[in-house]
CSV table of C-alpha atoms and ligand atoms in Angstrom, one decimal:
chain,number,residue,atom,x,y,z
M,17,UNK,CA,104.0,48.6,81.4
M,18,UNK,CA,104.2,49.3,85.1
M,19,UNK,CA,104.9,45.6,85.9
M,20,UNK,CA,107.9,45.5,83.5
M,21,UNK,CA,109.3,49.0,83.4
M,22,UNK,CA,110.3,51.7,85.8
M,23,UNK,CA,108.4,54.7,84.7
M,24,UNK,CA,108.7,58.3,86.0
M,25,UNK,CA,106.8,58.8,89.2
M,26,UNK,CA,103.8,61.1,89.1
M,27,UNK,CA,104.8,64.6,90.0
M,28,UNK,CA,101.7,66.8,89.7
M,29,UNK,CA,100.7,69.4,92.3
M,30,UNK,CA,97.1,69.6,93.4
M,31,UNK,CA,96.1,73.2,92.9
M,32,UNK,CA,92.3,73.2,93.5
M,33,UNK,CA,91.0,76.7,93.9
M,34,UNK,CA,94.0,78.4,92.2
M,35,UNK,CA,93.3,80.8,89.4
M,36,UNK,CA,94.5,79.2,86.2
M,37,UNK,CA,97.2,81.7,85.4
M,38,UNK,CA,98.8,81.2,88.8
M,39,UNK,CA,98.4,77.4,88.7
M,40,UNK,CA,100.3,77.4,85.3
M,41,UNK,CA,103.1,79.4,86.9
M,42,UNK,CA,103.3,77.1,89.9
M,43,UNK,CA,103.6,74.0,87.7
M,44,UNK,CA,106.2,75.6,85.5
M,45,UNK,CA,108.2,76.6,88.7
M,46,UNK,CA,107.9,73.1,90.2
M,47,UNK,CA,109.1,71.5,86.9
M,48,UNK,CA,111.9,74.0,86.4
M,49,UNK,CA,110.6,75.3,83.1
M,50,UNK,CA,111.0,79.0,83.7
M,51,UNK,CA,109.1,81.1,81.3
M,52,UNK,CA,110.6,79.8,78.0
M,53,UNK,CA,108.6,78.0,75.4
M,54,UNK,CA,108.3,74.2,75.8
M,55,UNK,CA,109.8,72.4,72.8
M,56,UNK,CA,107.9,69.2,73.4
M,57,UNK,CA,105.0,69.1,75.9
M,58,UNK,CA,104.4,65.4,75.8
M,59,UNK,CA,108.0,64.8,76.8
M,60,UNK,CA,107.6,67.1,79.7
M,61,UNK,CA,104.3,65.5,80.8
M,62,UNK,CA,105.8,62.0,80.5
M,63,UNK,CA,108.9,63.0,82.4
M,64,UNK,CA,106.6,64.0,85.3
M,65,UNK,CA,104.7,60.8,85.4
M,66,UNK,CA,101.7,61.5,83.1
M,67,UNK,CA,100.9,58.4,81.0
M,68,UNK,CA,99.9,59.4,77.5
M,69,UNK,CA,98.0,57.3,75.0
M,70,UNK,CA,96.1,58.1,71.8
M,71,UNK,CA,92.4,57.7,71.2
M,72,UNK,CA,91.2,55.4,68.4
M,73,UNK,CA,89.7,57.0,65.3
M,74,UNK,CA,86.2,55.9,66.2
M,75,UNK,CA,86.1,58.4,69.0
M,76,UNK,CA,87.3,61.5,67.1
M,77,UNK,CA,84.5,63.6,68.3
M,78,UNK,CA,86.2,63.7,71.7
M,79,UNK,CA,89.1,66.3,72.0
M,80,UNK,CA,91.1,64.6,74.7
M,81,UNK,CA,90.5,63.5,78.2
M,82,UNK,CA,92.3,62.8,81.4
M,83,UNK,CA,91.8,61.0,84.7
M,84,UNK,CA,93.7,59.6,87.7
M,85,UNK,CA,93.9,55.8,88.1
M,86,UNK,CA,95.5,54.7,91.4
M,87,UNK,CA,97.1,58.2,91.7
M,88,UNK,CA,98.7,58.0,88.3
M,89,UNK,CA,97.5,60.7,85.8
M,90,UNK,CA,96.5,59.6,82.3
M,91,UNK,CA,95.9,61.7,79.2
M,92,UNK,CA,94.3,60.3,76.1
M,93,UNK,CA,94.9,62.3,73.0
M,94,UNK,CA,92.8,62.8,69.8
M,95,UNK,CA,95.5,62.6,67.1
M,96,UNK,CA,93.2,63.6,64.2
M,97,UNK,CA,93.8,67.3,64.9
M,98,UNK,CA,96.7,69.6,64.0
M,99,UNK,CA,99.9,69.2,66.0
M,100,UNK,CA,99.3,72.6,67.6
M,101,UNK,CA,95.8,71.7,68.7
M,102,UNK,CA,96.9,68.4,70.1
M,103,UNK,CA,99.5,70.2,72.1
M,104,UNK,CA,97.0,72.7,73.4
M,105,UNK,CA,94.6,69.8,74.3
M,106,UNK,CA,97.4,68.1,76.3
M,107,UNK,CA,98.0,71.4,78.2
M,108,UNK,CA,94.3,71.7,78.8
M,109,UNK,CA,94.1,68.2,80.3
M,110,UNK,CA,97.1,69.1,82.5
M,111,UNK,CA,95.0,72.0,83.7
M,112,UNK,CA,92.1,69.6,84.6
M,113,UNK,CA,94.6,67.2,86.4
M,114,UNK,CA,96.1,69.9,88.6
M,115,UNK,CA,92.9,72.1,89.1
M,116,UNK,CA,90.1,69.7,89.2
M,117,UNK,CA,91.3,66.4,90.7
M,118,UNK,CA,89.5,66.9,94.0
M,119,UNK,CA,85.9,66.4,94.8
M,120,UNK,CA,83.7,69.5,94.7
M,121,UNK,CA,85.9,70.9,91.9
M,122,UNK,CA,84.1,73.0,89.3
M,123,UNK,CA,82.7,71.1,86.4
M,124,UNK,CA,81.1,71.9,83.0
M,125,UNK,CA,81.7,75.2,81.4
M,126,UNK,CA,83.5,76.8,84.3
M,127,UNK,CA,86.0,73.9,84.5
M,128,UNK,CA,86.4,74.0,80.7
M,129,UNK,CA,87.1,77.8,80.8
M,130,UNK,CA,89.7,77.3,83.6
M,131,UNK,CA,91.5,74.4,81.8
M,132,UNK,CA,91.6,76.6,78.7
M,133,UNK,CA,93.1,79.5,80.5
M,134,UNK,CA,95.6,77.2,82.2
M,135,UNK,CA,96.7,75.8,78.8
M,136,UNK,CA,97.2,79.2,77.3
M,137,UNK,CA,99.2,80.5,80.3
M,138,UNK,CA,101.2,77.3,80.5
M,139,UNK,CA,102.2,77.3,76.8
M,140,UNK,CA,102.4,81.1,76.4
M,141,UNK,CA,103.7,82.5,79.7
M,142,UNK,CA,102.8,86.2,80.1
M,143,UNK,CA,106.4,87.4,80.6
M,144,UNK,CA,107.6,85.7,77.5
M,145,UNK,CA,104.8,86.8,75.2
M,146,UNK,CA,105.0,90.4,76.5
M,147,UNK,CA,108.8,90.5,75.9
M,148,UNK,CA,108.0,90.5,72.1
M,149,UNK,CA,106.8,93.4,70.1
M,150,UNK,CA,103.3,91.9,69.5
M,151,UNK,CA,101.2,94.9,70.5
M,152,UNK,CA,98.4,95.6,68.1
M,153,UNK,CA,99.8,93.2,65.5
M,154,UNK,CA,98.0,91.8,62.5
M,155,UNK,CA,97.2,88.3,61.5
M,156,UNK,CA,100.4,87.8,59.4
M,157,UNK,CA,102.6,88.6,62.4
M,158,UNK,CA,100.6,86.1,64.5
M,159,UNK,CA,101.0,83.4,61.9
M,160,UNK,CA,104.8,84.0,62.0
M,161,UNK,CA,105.0,84.3,65.7
M,162,UNK,CA,103.0,81.3,66.7
M,163,UNK,CA,106.0,79.0,65.9
M,164,UNK,CA,107.8,80.2,69.0
M,165,UNK,CA,105.2,78.8,71.3
M,166,UNK,CA,104.1,76.0,69.0
M,167,UNK,CA,100.4,76.9,69.2
M,168,UNK,CA,97.6,77.5,66.7
M,169,UNK,CA,97.4,81.0,65.3
M,170,UNK,CA,94.0,81.4,66.9
M,171,UNK,CA,95.3,80.5,70.3
M,172,UNK,CA,98.1,83.1,70.1
M,173,UNK,CA,95.6,85.7,68.9
M,174,UNK,CA,93.3,84.9,71.9
M,175,UNK,CA,96.3,85.0,74.3
M,176,UNK,CA,97.3,88.5,73.0
M,177,UNK,CA,93.7,89.6,73.7
M,178,UNK,CA,93.8,88.0,77.1
M,179,UNK,CA,97.0,89.9,77.9
M,180,UNK,CA,95.6,93.2,76.7
M,181,UNK,CA,98.1,93.4,73.8
M,182,UNK,CA,95.4,93.7,71.2
M,183,UNK,CA,92.1,95.5,71.5
M,184,UNK,CA,88.8,93.7,71.4
M,185,UNK,CA,88.3,95.2,67.9
M,186,UNK,CA,91.7,94.2,66.8
M,187,UNK,CA,91.2,90.7,68.1
M,188,UNK,CA,87.9,90.4,66.2
M,189,UNK,CA,89.4,91.6,63.0
M,190,UNK,CA,92.3,89.2,63.5
M,191,UNK,CA,89.8,86.3,63.9
M,192,UNK,CA,88.1,87.2,60.7
M,193,UNK,CA,91.4,87.4,58.8
M,194,UNK,CA,92.6,84.1,60.3
M,195,UNK,CA,89.3,82.4,59.5
M,196,UNK,CA,89.4,83.5,55.9
M,197,UNK,CA,92.9,82.1,55.6
M,198,UNK,CA,91.8,78.7,57.0
M,199,UNK,CA,93.1,79.0,60.6
M,200,UNK,CA,89.7,78.2,62.2
M,201,UNK,CA,90.1,74.5,61.6
M,202,UNK,CA,93.8,73.9,61.1
M,203,UNK,CA,97.2,75.5,60.4
M,204,UNK,CA,97.6,76.0,56.7
M,205,UNK,CA,101.0,77.7,57.2
M,206,UNK,CA,103.9,76.9,59.5
M,207,UNK,CA,102.3,73.7,60.8
M,208,UNK,CA,104.2,71.6,63.3
M,209,UNK,CA,104.8,67.9,63.3
M,210,UNK,CA,102.5,66.4,66.0
M,211,UNK,CA,104.2,65.3,69.2
M,212,UNK,CA,104.1,61.7,70.2
M,213,UNK,CA,104.9,59.5,73.2
M,214,UNK,CA,108.6,58.9,73.8
M,215,UNK,CA,107.8,56.5,76.7
M,216,UNK,CA,105.7,54.2,74.4
M,217,UNK,CA,108.3,54.4,71.7
M,218,UNK,CA,111.0,53.3,74.2
M,219,UNK,CA,108.8,50.6,75.7
M,220,UNK,CA,108.0,49.1,72.3
M,221,UNK,CA,111.7,49.0,71.3
M,222,UNK,CA,112.8,47.6,74.7
M,223,UNK,CA,110.2,44.9,74.4
M,224,UNK,CA,111.1,44.1,70.9
M,225,UNK,CA,114.8,43.8,71.9
M,226,UNK,CA,113.6,41.5,74.6
M,227,UNK,CA,111.9,39.2,72.0
M,228,UNK,CA,108.3,40.5,72.7
M,229,UNK,CA,106.4,41.3,69.5
M,230,UNK,CA,103.5,43.7,69.2
M,231,UNK,CA,101.3,40.6,68.7
M,232,UNK,CA,102.5,39.3,72.1
M,233,UNK,CA,101.7,42.6,73.8
M,234,UNK,CA,98.3,42.8,72.1
M,235,UNK,CA,97.5,39.2,73.1
M,236,UNK,CA,98.4,39.8,76.7
M,237,UNK,CA,96.1,42.8,76.7
M,238,UNK,CA,93.2,40.9,75.0
M,239,UNK,CA,93.1,43.3,72.1
M,240,UNK,CA,94.3,43.1,68.5
M,241,UNK,CA,97.4,44.7,67.2
M,242,UNK,CA,95.5,47.4,65.3
M,243,UNK,CA,93.7,48.5,68.4
M,244,UNK,CA,97.0,48.5,70.3
M,245,UNK,CA,98.4,50.7,67.6
M,246,UNK,CA,95.4,53.0,67.8
M,247,UNK,CA,96.2,53.7,71.5
M,248,UNK,CA,99.9,54.0,70.9
M,249,UNK,CA,100.1,56.9,68.4
M,250,UNK,CA,100.5,54.4,65.5
M,251,UNK,CA,104.0,53.6,66.8
M,252,UNK,CA,103.5,49.8,66.8
M,253,UNK,CA,105.4,48.2,63.9
M,254,UNK,CA,102.7,46.3,62.1
M,255,UNK,CA,104.9,43.8,60.4
M,256,UNK,CA,104.6,40.3,61.7
M,257,UNK,CA,107.4,39.5,64.0
M,258,UNK,CA,108.5,36.0,63.5
M,259,UNK,CA,111.4,36.0,66.0
M,260,UNK,CA,111.0,33.5,68.8
M,261,UNK,CA,110.6,34.8,72.4
M,262,UNK,CA,113.9,35.1,74.1
M,263,UNK,CA,114.5,35.1,77.8
M,264,UNK,CA,112.2,37.7,79.2
M,265,UNK,CA,113.9,39.8,81.8
M,266,UNK,CA,112.4,42.7,83.7
M,267,UNK,CA,113.6,45.6,81.6
M,268,UNK,CA,114.4,48.7,83.5
M,269,UNK,CA,113.4,51.8,81.6
M,270,UNK,CA,114.4,55.1,83.0
M,271,UNK,CA,113.7,58.4,81.4
M,272,UNK,CA,116.3,61.1,81.7
M,273,UNK,CA,114.7,64.5,81.9
J,12,LIG,ZN1,88.3,70.0,79.3
């Protein structure tokens, strides 16, 4: 991909030692996001140089993971979860990338808790959540309101607790109600369509227009087409492409923010 396309350059600050709430605000400021909800998080990440791929189904026990390879950040997503949870996972990995990229960063439970707080603050900015009448609300209001931030009902409930907008008792009660209604594992109501990679979609169509079939790409990578598809959000057209290879030019792909 990097040989044949011009992809957005990585633009992630290193914020080791920041508290997660502040780090989320700094990234939002740097990327000009203000305090509004983010309609599509994967688009935002890709526009700032994060390469996104999906994990194959044989590793579904992993939520998601991220790493830097030659200074380029990568996030691999588990696509078997609800759209809301995938989005939260992507924000959680962004938290790891900005907070824990350096040596001597926290690891284990401490790092997980920080990435979690970062994700909640990044997706549900304090100012925005607090501008809505969500004090001491019940589970039904949470189920309706979660759509604004495109998060799981449980995640919004937890954020309200974190911001002191519901009491500890109210939060526990809400968790029980949400669990009973099936929100512990998924989003039975008001579920969102999972986000997917626009960069991969564009690359596949540019290569196709250039005469390169998915089979050609897979061959070049020494994997088969189904494995290629597993790492590309199922975006690879699986039909056999019989068209001959045309003149292969270096396609310039630029993403407009
Ligand atoms: Zn983590």
